[in-house]
Short mmCIF file of C-alpha atoms and ligand atoms in Angstrom, two decimals:
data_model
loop_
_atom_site.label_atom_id
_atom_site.label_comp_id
_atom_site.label_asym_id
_atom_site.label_seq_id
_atom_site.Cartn_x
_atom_site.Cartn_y
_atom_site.Cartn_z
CA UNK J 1 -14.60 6.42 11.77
CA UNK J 2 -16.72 3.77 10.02
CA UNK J 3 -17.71 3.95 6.68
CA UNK J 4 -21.38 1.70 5.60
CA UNK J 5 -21.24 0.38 2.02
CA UNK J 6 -23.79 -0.55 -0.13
CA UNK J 7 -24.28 -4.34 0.43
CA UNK J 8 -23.25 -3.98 4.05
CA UNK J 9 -19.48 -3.59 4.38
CA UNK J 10 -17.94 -1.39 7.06
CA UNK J 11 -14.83 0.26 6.46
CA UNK J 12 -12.70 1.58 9.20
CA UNK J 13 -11.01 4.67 7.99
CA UNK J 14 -8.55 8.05 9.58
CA UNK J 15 -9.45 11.24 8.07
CA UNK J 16 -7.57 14.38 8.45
CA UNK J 17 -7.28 17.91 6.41
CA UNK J 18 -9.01 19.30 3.53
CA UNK J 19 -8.30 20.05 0.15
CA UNK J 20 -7.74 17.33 -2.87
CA UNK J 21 -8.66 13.89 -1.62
CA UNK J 22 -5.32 11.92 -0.72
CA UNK J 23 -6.27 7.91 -0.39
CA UNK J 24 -3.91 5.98 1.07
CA UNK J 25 -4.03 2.19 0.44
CA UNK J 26 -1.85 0.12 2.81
CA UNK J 27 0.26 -2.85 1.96
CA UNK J 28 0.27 -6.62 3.72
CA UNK J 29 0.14 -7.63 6.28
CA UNK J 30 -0.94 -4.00 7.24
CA UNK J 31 -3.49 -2.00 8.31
CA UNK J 32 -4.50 1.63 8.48
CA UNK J 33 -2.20 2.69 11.09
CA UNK J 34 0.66 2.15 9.17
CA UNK J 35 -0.14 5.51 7.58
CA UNK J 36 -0.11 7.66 10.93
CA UNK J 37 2.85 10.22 9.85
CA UNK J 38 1.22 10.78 6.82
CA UNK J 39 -2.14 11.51 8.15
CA UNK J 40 -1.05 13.52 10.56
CA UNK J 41 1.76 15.29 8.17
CA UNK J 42 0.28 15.39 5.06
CA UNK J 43 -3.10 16.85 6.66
CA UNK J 44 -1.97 20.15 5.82
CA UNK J 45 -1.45 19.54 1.97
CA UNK J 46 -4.51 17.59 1.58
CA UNK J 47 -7.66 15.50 2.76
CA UNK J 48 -6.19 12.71 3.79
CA UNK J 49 -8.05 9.07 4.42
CA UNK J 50 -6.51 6.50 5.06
CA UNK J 51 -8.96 3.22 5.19
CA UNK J 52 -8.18 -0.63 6.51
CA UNK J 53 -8.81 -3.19 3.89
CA UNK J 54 -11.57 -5.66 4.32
CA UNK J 55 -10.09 -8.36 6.41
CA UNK J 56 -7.69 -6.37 8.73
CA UNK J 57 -7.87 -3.44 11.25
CA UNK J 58 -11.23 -2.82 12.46
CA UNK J 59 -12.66 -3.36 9.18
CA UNK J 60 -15.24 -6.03 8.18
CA UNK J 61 -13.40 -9.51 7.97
CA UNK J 62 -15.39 -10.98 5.17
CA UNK J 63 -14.78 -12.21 1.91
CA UNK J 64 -14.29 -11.91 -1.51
CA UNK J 65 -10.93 -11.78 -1.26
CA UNK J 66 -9.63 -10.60 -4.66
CA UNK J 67 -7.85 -7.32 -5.86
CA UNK J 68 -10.17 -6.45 -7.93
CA UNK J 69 -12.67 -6.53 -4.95
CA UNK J 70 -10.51 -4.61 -2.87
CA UNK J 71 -10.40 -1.39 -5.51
CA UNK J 72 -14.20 -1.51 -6.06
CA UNK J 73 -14.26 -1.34 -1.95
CA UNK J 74 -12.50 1.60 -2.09
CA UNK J 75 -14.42 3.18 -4.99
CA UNK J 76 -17.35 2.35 -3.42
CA UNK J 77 -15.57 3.78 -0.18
CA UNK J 78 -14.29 7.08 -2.25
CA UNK J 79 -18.48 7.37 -3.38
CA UNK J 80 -19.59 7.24 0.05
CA UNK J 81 -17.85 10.08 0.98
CA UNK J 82 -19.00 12.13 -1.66
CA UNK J 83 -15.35 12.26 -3.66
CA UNK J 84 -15.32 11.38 -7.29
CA UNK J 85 -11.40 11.57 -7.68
CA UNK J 86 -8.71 11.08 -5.36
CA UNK J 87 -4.61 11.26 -5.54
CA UNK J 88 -4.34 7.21 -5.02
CA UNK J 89 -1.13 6.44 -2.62
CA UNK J 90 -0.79 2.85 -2.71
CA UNK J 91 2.06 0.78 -0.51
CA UNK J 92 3.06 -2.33 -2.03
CA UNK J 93 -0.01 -4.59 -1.90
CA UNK J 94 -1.78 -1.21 -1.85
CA UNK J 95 0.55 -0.55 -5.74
CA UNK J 96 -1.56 -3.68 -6.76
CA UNK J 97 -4.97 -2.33 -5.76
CA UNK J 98 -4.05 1.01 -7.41
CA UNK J 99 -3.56 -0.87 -10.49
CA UNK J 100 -6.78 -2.65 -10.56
CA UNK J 101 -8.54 0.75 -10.30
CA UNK J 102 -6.52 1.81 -13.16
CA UNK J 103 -8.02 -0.85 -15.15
CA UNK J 104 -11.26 -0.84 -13.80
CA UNK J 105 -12.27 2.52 -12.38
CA UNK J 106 -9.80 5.47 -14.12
CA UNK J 107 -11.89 8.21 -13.80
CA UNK J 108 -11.78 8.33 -9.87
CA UNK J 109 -7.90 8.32 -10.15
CA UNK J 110 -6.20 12.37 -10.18
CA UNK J 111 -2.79 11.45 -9.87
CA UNK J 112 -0.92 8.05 -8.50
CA UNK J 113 1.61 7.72 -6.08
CA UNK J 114 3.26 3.99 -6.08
CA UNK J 115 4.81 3.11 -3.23
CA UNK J 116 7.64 -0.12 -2.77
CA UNK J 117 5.34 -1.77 -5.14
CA UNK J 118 5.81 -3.54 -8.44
CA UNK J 119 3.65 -4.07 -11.81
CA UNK J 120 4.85 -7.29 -12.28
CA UNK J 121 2.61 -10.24 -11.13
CA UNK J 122 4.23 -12.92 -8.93
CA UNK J 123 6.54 -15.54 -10.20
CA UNK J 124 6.29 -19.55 -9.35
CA UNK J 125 8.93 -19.08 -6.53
CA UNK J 126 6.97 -16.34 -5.11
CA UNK J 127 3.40 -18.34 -5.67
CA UNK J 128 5.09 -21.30 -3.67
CA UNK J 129 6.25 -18.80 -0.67
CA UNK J 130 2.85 -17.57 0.00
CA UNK J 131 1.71 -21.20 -0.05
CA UNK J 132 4.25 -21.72 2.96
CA UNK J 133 3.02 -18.67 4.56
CA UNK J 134 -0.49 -19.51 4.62
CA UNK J 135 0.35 -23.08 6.16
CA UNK J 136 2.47 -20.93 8.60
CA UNK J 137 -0.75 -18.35 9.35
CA UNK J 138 -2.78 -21.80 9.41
CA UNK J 139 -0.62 -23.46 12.34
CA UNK J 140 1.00 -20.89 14.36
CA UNK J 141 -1.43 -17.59 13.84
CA UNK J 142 -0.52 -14.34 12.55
CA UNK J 143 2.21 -13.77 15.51
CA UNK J 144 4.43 -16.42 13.57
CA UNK J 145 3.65 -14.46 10.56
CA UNK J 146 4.74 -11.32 11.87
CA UNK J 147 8.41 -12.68 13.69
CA UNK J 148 9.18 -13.90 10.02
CA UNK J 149 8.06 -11.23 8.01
CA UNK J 150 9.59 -8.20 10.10
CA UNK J 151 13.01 -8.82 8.74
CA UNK J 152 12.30 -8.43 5.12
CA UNK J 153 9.53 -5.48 5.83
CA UNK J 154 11.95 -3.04 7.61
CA UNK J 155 15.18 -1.44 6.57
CA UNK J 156 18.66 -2.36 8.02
CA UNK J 157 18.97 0.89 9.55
CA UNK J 158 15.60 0.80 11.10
CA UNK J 159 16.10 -2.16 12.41
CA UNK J 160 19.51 -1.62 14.06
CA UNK J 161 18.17 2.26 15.28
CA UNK J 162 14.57 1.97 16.01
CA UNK J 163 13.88 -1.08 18.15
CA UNK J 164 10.53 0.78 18.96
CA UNK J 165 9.19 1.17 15.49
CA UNK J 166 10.42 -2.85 15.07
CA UNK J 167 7.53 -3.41 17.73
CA UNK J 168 5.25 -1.25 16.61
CA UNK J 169 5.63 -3.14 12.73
CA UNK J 170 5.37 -6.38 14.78
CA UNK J 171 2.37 -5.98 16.80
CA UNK J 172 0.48 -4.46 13.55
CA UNK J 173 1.12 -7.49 11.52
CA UNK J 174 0.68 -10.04 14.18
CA UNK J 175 -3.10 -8.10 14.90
CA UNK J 176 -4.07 -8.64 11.11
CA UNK J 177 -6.82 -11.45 11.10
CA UNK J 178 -5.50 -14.85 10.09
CA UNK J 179 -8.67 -14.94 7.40
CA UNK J 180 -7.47 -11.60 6.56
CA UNK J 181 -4.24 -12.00 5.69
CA UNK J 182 -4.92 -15.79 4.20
CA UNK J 183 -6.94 -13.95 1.75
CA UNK J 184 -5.04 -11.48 0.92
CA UNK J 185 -2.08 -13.57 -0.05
CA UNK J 186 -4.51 -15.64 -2.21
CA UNK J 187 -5.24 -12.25 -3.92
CA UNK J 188 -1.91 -11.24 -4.60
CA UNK J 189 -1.17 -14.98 -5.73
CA UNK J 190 -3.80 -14.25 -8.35
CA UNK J 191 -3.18 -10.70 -9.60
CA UNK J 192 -2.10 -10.00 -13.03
CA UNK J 193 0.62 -8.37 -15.04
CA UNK J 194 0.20 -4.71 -14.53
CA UNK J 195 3.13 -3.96 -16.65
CA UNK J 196 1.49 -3.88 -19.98
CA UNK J 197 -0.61 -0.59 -18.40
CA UNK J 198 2.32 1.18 -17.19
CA UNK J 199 2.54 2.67 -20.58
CA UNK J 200 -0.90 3.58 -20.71
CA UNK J 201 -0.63 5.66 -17.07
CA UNK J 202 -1.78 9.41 -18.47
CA UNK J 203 -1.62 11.07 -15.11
CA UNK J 204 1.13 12.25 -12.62
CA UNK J 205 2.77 9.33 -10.79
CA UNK J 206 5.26 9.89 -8.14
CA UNK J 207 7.14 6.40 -7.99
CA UNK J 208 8.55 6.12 -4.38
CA UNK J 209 10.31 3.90 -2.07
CA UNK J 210 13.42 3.29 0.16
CA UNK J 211 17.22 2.50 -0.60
CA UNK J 212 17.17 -0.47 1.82
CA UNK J 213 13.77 -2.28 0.63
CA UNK J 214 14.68 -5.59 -0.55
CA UNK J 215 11.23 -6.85 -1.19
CA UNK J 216 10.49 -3.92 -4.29
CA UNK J 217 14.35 -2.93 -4.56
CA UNK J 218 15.13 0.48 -6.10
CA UNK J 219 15.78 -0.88 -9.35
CA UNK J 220 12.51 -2.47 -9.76
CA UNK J 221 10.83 1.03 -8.85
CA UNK J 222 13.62 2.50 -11.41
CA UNK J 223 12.18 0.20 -14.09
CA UNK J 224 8.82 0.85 -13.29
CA UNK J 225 8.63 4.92 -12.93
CA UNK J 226 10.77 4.56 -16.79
CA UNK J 227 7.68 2.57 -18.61
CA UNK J 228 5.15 5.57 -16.73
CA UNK J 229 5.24 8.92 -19.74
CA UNK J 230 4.46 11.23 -16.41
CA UNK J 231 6.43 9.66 -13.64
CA UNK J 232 8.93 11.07 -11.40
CA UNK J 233 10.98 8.88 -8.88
CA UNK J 234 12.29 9.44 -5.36
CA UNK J 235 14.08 7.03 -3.22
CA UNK J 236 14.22 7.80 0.20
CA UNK J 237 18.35 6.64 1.72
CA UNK J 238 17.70 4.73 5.09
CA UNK J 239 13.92 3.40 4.29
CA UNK J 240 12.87 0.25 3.69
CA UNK J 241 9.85 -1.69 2.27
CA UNK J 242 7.31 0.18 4.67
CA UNK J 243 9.39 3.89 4.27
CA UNK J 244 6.35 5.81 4.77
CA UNK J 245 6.99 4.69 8.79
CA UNK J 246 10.29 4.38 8.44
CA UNK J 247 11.04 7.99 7.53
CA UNK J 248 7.85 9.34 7.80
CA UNK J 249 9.07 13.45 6.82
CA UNK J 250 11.39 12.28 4.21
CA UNK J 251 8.02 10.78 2.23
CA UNK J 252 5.63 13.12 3.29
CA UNK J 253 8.06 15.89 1.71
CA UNK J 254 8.21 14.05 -1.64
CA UNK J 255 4.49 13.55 -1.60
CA UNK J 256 3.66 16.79 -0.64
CA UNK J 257 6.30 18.31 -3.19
CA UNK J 258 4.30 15.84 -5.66
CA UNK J 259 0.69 17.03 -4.75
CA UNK J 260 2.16 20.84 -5.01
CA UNK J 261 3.08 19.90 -8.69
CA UNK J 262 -0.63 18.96 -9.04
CA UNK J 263 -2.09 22.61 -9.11
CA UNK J 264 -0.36 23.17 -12.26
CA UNK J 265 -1.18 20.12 -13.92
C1 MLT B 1 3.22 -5.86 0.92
O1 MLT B 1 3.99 -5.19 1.60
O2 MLT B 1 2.08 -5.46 0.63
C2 MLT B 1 3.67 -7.22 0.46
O3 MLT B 1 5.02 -7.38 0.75
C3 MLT B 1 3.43 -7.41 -1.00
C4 MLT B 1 3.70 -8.79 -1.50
O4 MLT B 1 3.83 -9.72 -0.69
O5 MLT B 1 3.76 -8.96 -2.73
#
């Protein structure tokens, strides 16, 4: 489905169930179909929607690129379907967006889950990488981009059991748009500390993520779910940084576990 928002964007989203609105917000280089167990699993627990980003799936590839614009997309996205508040799910790059709308748009935000993400912003060292990977995205396409980055994104049991999910990771990233993904590396470059607002988080916040990620290890999700007041933490044994595909019923059981907790909130 396509979503039209005000000023012209189009948002490609999925949509499935019914009940509290569930957004999922995907991570980079992703898109939307990264969240296929979940909106197909998690259909039954909730209205799920998951949306691409502007800049990759089917969505609009057009700037601003910022993370800040990204989370008023997807209020403006949440508006246009008539939802005022929705359980945010956010996957790494999608932890950062959640945090913007934290900060800029609370009220549309029921409950949080934070997925292999962290509140911290990025370090010189990880400033300089993204600089490499945009000359890399600028001279060999997003194909290069995806044979490097599959290592990190996957677990080591994924990647020794499932050589079909390995594919299916790889030909998602290496689809993203080159503008796409250049600007959303330039956004993350740019974001800001989150971690002074992790203390300020006042509603439930499932912190989630697998044993095996070594891009947002479990102890950085450890440190993170402590600072939250209303946080619980799951981490899923044999996931890695993109779990939710990885071992799609182990998260969808946490999350819908989570959600469950909601109606007595
Ligand atoms: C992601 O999965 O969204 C990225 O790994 C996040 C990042 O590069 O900081």
């Amino acid at each position: 489905m396509i979503a039209l928002l005000p000023g012209g964007l189009q948002l490609a989203y999925d949509e499935a169930g019914s009940g509290t609105p569930l957004l999922l917000v995907h991570g980079w280089p992703h898109d939307r179909t990264m969240w296929a167990g979940q909106v197909a699993g998690l259909a039954t627990y909730a209205r799920v929607i998951a949306p691409d980003l502007r800049g990759v799936g089917e969505s609009a590839v057009t700037g601003p690129y910022t993370i800040d614009q990204y989370a008023d997309d997807l209020v403006a996205f949440l508006d246009s379907l008539g939802i005022a508040s929705a359980v945010v799910c956010g996957l790494s790059m999608g932890g950062y967006i959640a945090f913007s709308m934290l900060r800029r748009h609370r009220d549309h935000i029921r409950a949080l889950v934070l997925a292999d993400t962290r509140a911290t912003a990025d370090t010189d060292e990880m400033r300089a990488n993204r600089a490499r990977l945009i000359d890399l995205i600028e001279r060999d396409g997003t194909a290069a981009l995806a044979a490097r980055q599959i290592e990190p994104m996957l677990g080591r049991s994924t990647r020794e059991r499932q050589p079909l999910l390995v594919e299916t990771v790889r030909r998602m990233m290496a689809s993203v748009s080159p503008e796409g993904a250049i600007g959303a590396l330039r956004a993350m470059a740019a974001r800001p500390d989150s971690t002074p607002l992790l203390g300020t988080i006042d509603m439930p916040t499932l912190v989630v993520g697998g044993a095996e990620d070594g891009i947002t290890p479990p102890e950085v999700l450890r440190s993170m779910a402590d600072s939250i007041p209303k946080s619980r933490i799951e981490i899923l044994e044999q996931g890695g940084h993109l779990c939710p595909l990885e071992r799609p019923a182990a998260f969808n059981h946490v999350v819908s576990e989570f959600l469950g907790t909601l109606l007595y909130d």
